[in-house]
C-alpha cells in the first residue's frame, strides 16, 4: 500500500494519471512534450507508476505506450476507482492545450516521434 501512495505523492505522476484517465493511452513522447520534462524523467515517473501496479505498458517498435492497468490489485483498484472520479478534471488546461497542439504537429508529420497513426486506446467512461 505504501508504494501506491508514494507513487501518488508527486504532481508530475498525478498529471500523468489524469492525462491517461482522459486519453486512455499515451506514448512517452507525449508526456515529454506536454509536461515539458525530459524523456528520462518521464520514463522514471511512468516506471514508478507501473511498479506501483497503477499502469501497464506496451512496446511498439522503439516507442513505449502507457495506460491505466486493466488488471489492478485490490488496493490499486480502489485507488484507481477513486481517482477516476475526479482526477481527469484536475489536469491543468495548459497541459490539455499542449496535448492538442502536440497531436496536431504529429498528425502533420512535424515530429520524428511515435507514428501519428499508432492505435489509441480511448479512456473508458
PDB file of C-alpha atoms in Angstrom:
ATOM      1  CA  UNK A   1       0.000   0.000   0.000  1.00  0.00           C
ATOM      2  CA  UNK A   2       2.879   2.360   0.741  1.00  0.00           C
ATOM      3  CA  UNK A   3       4.190   2.005  -2.842  1.00  0.00           C
ATOM      4  CA  UNK A   4       0.820   3.080  -4.244  1.00  0.00           C
ATOM      5  CA  UNK A   5       0.598   6.168  -2.060  1.00  0.00           C
ATOM      6  CA  UNK A   6       4.241   7.066  -2.674  1.00  0.00           C
ATOM      7  CA  UNK A   7       3.530   6.881  -6.404  1.00  0.00           C
ATOM      8  CA  UNK A   8       0.639   9.313  -5.938  1.00  0.00           C
ATOM      9  CA  UNK A   9       2.665  11.793  -3.890  1.00  0.00           C
ATOM     10  CA  UNK A  10       4.172  13.547  -6.915  1.00  0.00           C
ATOM     11  CA  UNK A  11       2.464  16.245  -9.014  1.00  0.00           C
ATOM     12  CA  UNK A  12       4.015  15.021 -12.262  1.00  0.00           C
ATOM     13  CA  UNK A  13       2.761  11.483 -11.696  1.00  0.00           C
ATOM     14  CA  UNK A  14      -0.717  12.775 -10.811  1.00  0.00           C
ATOM     15  CA  UNK A  15      -0.743  14.804 -14.042  1.00  0.00           C
ATOM     16  CA  UNK A  16       0.297  11.694 -15.957  1.00  0.00           C
ATOM     17  CA  UNK A  17      -2.528   9.688 -14.405  1.00  0.00           C
ATOM     18  CA  UNK A  18      -5.029  12.453 -15.116  1.00  0.00           C
ATOM     19  CA  UNK A  19      -3.984  12.561 -18.762  1.00  0.00           C
ATOM     20  CA  UNK A  20      -4.227   8.779 -19.027  1.00  0.00           C
ATOM     21  CA  UNK A  21      -7.706   8.704 -17.472  1.00  0.00           C
ATOM     22  CA  UNK A  22      -8.750  11.288 -20.044  1.00  0.00           C
ATOM     23  CA  UNK A  23      -6.919   9.940 -23.102  1.00  0.00           C
ATOM     24  CA  UNK A  24      -6.691   6.190 -22.495  1.00  0.00           C
ATOM     25  CA  UNK A  25      -3.166   5.643 -23.768  1.00  0.00           C
ATOM     26  CA  UNK A  26      -0.179   7.910 -24.389  1.00  0.00           C
ATOM     27  CA  UNK A  27       3.383   7.478 -25.597  1.00  0.00           C
ATOM     28  CA  UNK A  28       6.361   8.575 -23.518  1.00  0.00           C
ATOM     29  CA  UNK A  29       6.981  11.302 -26.122  1.00  0.00           C
ATOM     30  CA  UNK A  30       3.509  12.710 -25.406  1.00  0.00           C
ATOM     31  CA  UNK A  31       4.371  13.195 -21.741  1.00  0.00           C
ATOM     32  CA  UNK A  32       7.744  14.737 -22.614  1.00  0.00           C
ATOM     33  CA  UNK A  33       6.139  17.328 -24.862  1.00  0.00           C
ATOM     34  CA  UNK A  34       3.022  18.052 -22.806  1.00  0.00           C
ATOM     35  CA  UNK A  35       4.647  18.197 -19.371  1.00  0.00           C
ATOM     36  CA  UNK A  36       7.902  19.809 -20.542  1.00  0.00           C
ATOM     37  CA  UNK A  37      10.133  17.171 -18.946  1.00  0.00           C
ATOM     38  CA  UNK A  38      12.996  15.088 -20.288  1.00  0.00           C
ATOM     39  CA  UNK A  39      12.475  11.614 -21.699  1.00  0.00           C
ATOM     40  CA  UNK A  40      14.445  10.053 -18.851  1.00  0.00           C
ATOM     41  CA  UNK A  41      12.382  11.890 -16.232  1.00  0.00           C
ATOM     42  CA  UNK A  42       9.113  10.892 -17.929  1.00  0.00           C
ATOM     43  CA  UNK A  43      10.239   7.267 -18.151  1.00  0.00           C
ATOM     44  CA  UNK A  44      11.295   7.245 -14.490  1.00  0.00           C
ATOM     45  CA  UNK A  45       7.917   8.639 -13.338  1.00  0.00           C
ATOM     46  CA  UNK A  46       5.996   6.220 -15.549  1.00  0.00           C
ATOM     47  CA  UNK A  47       8.048   3.254 -14.331  1.00  0.00           C
ATOM     48  CA  UNK A  48       7.265   4.293 -10.749  1.00  0.00           C
ATOM     49  CA  UNK A  49       3.526   4.109 -11.572  1.00  0.00           C
ATOM     50  CA  UNK A  50       3.958   0.742 -13.312  1.00  0.00           C
ATOM     51  CA  UNK A  51       5.860  -0.667 -10.333  1.00  0.00           C
ATOM     52  CA  UNK A  52       3.056   0.537  -8.031  1.00  0.00           C
ATOM     53  CA  UNK A  53       0.603  -1.504 -10.127  1.00  0.00           C
ATOM     54  CA  UNK A  54      -1.283   1.514 -11.467  1.00  0.00           C
ATOM     55  CA  UNK A  55      -0.143   1.476 -15.107  1.00  0.00           C
ATOM     56  CA  UNK A  56       0.794  -1.041 -17.737  1.00  0.00           C
ATOM     57  CA  UNK A  57       2.858  -0.512 -20.838  1.00  0.00           C
ATOM     58  CA  UNK A  58       3.304  -1.907 -24.299  1.00  0.00           C
ATOM     59  CA  UNK A  59       6.143  -1.516 -26.739  1.00  0.00           C
ATOM     60  CA  UNK A  60       5.610  -0.705 -30.377  1.00  0.00           C
ATOM     61  CA  UNK A  61       8.953  -0.643 -32.199  1.00  0.00           C
ATOM     62  CA  UNK A  62      11.068   1.827 -30.199  1.00  0.00           C
ATOM     63  CA  UNK A  63       8.102   3.598 -28.600  1.00  0.00           C
ATOM     64  CA  UNK A  64       6.528   2.703 -25.267  1.00  0.00           C
ATOM     65  CA  UNK A  65       2.862   3.424 -24.627  1.00  0.00           C
ATOM     66  CA  UNK A  66       1.242   3.580 -21.195  1.00  0.00           C
ATOM     67  CA  UNK A  67      -2.335   3.157 -19.964  1.00  0.00           C
ATOM     68  CA  UNK A  68      -4.154   2.548 -16.693  1.00  0.00           C
ATOM     69  CA  UNK A  69      -3.715  -1.100 -15.762  1.00  0.00           C
ATOM     70  CA  UNK A  70      -6.507  -3.421 -16.837  1.00  0.00           C
ATOM     71  CA  UNK A  71      -5.821  -5.898 -14.020  1.00  0.00           C
ATOM     72  CA  UNK A  72      -5.200  -3.895 -10.847  1.00  0.00           C
ATOM     73  CA  UNK A  73      -4.689  -5.458  -7.455  1.00  0.00           C
ATOM     74  CA  UNK A  74      -7.351  -4.922  -4.787  1.00  0.00           C
ATOM     75  CA  UNK A  75      -5.749  -1.776  -3.343  1.00  0.00           C
ATOM     76  CA  UNK A  76      -4.892  -0.391  -6.776  1.00  0.00           C
ATOM     77  CA  UNK A  77      -8.467  -0.972  -7.964  1.00  0.00           C
ATOM     78  CA  UNK A  78      -9.952   1.015  -5.085  1.00  0.00           C
ATOM     79  CA  UNK A  79      -7.441   3.825  -5.515  1.00  0.00           C
ATOM     80  CA  UNK A  80      -7.918   3.968  -9.296  1.00  0.00           C
ATOM     81  CA  UNK A  81     -11.716   3.954  -8.931  1.00  0.00           C
ATOM     82  CA  UNK A  82     -11.488   6.924  -6.570  1.00  0.00           C
ATOM     83  CA  UNK A  83      -9.035   8.811  -8.767  1.00  0.00           C
ATOM     84  CA  UNK A  84     -11.093   8.149 -11.913  1.00  0.00           C
ATOM     85  CA  UNK A  85     -13.936  10.192 -10.409  1.00  0.00           C
ATOM     86  CA  UNK A  86     -12.079  13.488 -10.020  1.00  0.00           C
ATOM     87  CA  UNK A  87      -8.511  13.390 -11.349  1.00  0.00           C
ATOM     88  CA  UNK A  88      -9.279  13.962 -15.067  1.00  0.00           C
ATOM     89  CA  UNK A  89     -10.914  17.278 -14.166  1.00  0.00           C
ATOM     90  CA  UNK A  90      -7.784  18.336 -12.310  1.00  0.00           C
ATOM     91  CA  UNK A  91      -5.459  18.236 -15.332  1.00  0.00           C
ATOM     92  CA  UNK A  92      -4.258  21.801 -15.961  1.00  0.00           C
ATOM     93  CA  UNK A  93      -5.767  23.447 -19.037  1.00  0.00           C
ATOM     94  CA  UNK A  94      -2.246  24.242 -20.252  1.00  0.00           C
ATOM     95  CA  UNK A  95      -1.478  20.505 -20.407  1.00  0.00           C
ATOM     96  CA  UNK A  96      -4.624  19.785 -22.393  1.00  0.00           C
ATOM     97  CA  UNK A  97      -3.865  22.622 -24.829  1.00  0.00           C
ATOM     98  CA  UNK A  98      -0.286  21.421 -25.198  1.00  0.00           C
ATOM     99  CA  UNK A  99      -1.507  17.882 -25.891  1.00  0.00           C
ATOM    100  CA  UNK A 100      -3.897  19.094 -28.589  1.00  0.00           C
ATOM    101  CA  UNK A 101      -1.162  21.157 -30.253  1.00  0.00           C
ATOM    102  CA  UNK A 102       1.303  18.279 -29.990  1.00  0.00           C
ATOM    103  CA  UNK A 103      -1.137  15.848 -31.598  1.00  0.00           C
ATOM    104  CA  UNK A 104      -1.736  18.244 -34.483  1.00  0.00           C
ATOM    105  CA  UNK A 105       2.014  18.543 -35.046  1.00  0.00           C
ATOM    106  CA  UNK A 106       2.401  14.755 -35.002  1.00  0.00           C
ATOM    107  CA  UNK A 107      -0.509  14.301 -37.423  1.00  0.00           C
ATOM    108  CA  UNK A 108       1.150  16.730 -39.830  1.00  0.00           C
ATOM    109  CA  UNK A 109       4.445  14.821 -39.593  1.00  0.00           C
ATOM    110  CA  UNK A 110       6.249  17.727 -37.952  1.00  0.00           C
ATOM    111  CA  UNK A 111       7.980  15.468 -35.454  1.00  0.00           C
ATOM    112  CA  UNK A 112      10.024  12.261 -35.621  1.00  0.00           C
ATOM    113  CA  UNK A 113       8.238  10.945 -32.539  1.00  0.00           C
ATOM    114  CA  UNK A 114       5.933   7.944 -32.438  1.00  0.00           C
ATOM    115  CA  UNK A 115       3.818   7.430 -35.510  1.00  0.00           C
ATOM    116  CA  UNK A 116       0.776   9.658 -35.510  1.00  0.00           C
ATOM    117  CA  UNK A 117      -1.399   6.793 -36.736  1.00  0.00           C
ATOM    118  CA  UNK A 118      -0.479   4.488 -33.838  1.00  0.00           C
ATOM    119  CA  UNK A 119      -3.563   2.843 -32.355  1.00  0.00           C
ATOM    120  CA  UNK A 120      -5.001   4.700 -29.375  1.00  0.00           C
ATOM    121  CA  UNK A 121      -6.954   3.140 -26.570  1.00  0.00           C
ATOM    122  CA  UNK A 122      -9.649   5.584 -25.512  1.00  0.00           C
ATOM    123  CA  UNK A 123     -10.450   6.007 -21.858  1.00  0.00           C
ATOM    124  CA  UNK A 124     -13.395   4.029 -20.560  1.00  0.00           C
ATOM    125  CA  UNK A 125     -16.222   6.207 -19.304  1.00  0.00           C
TER     126      UNK A 125
END
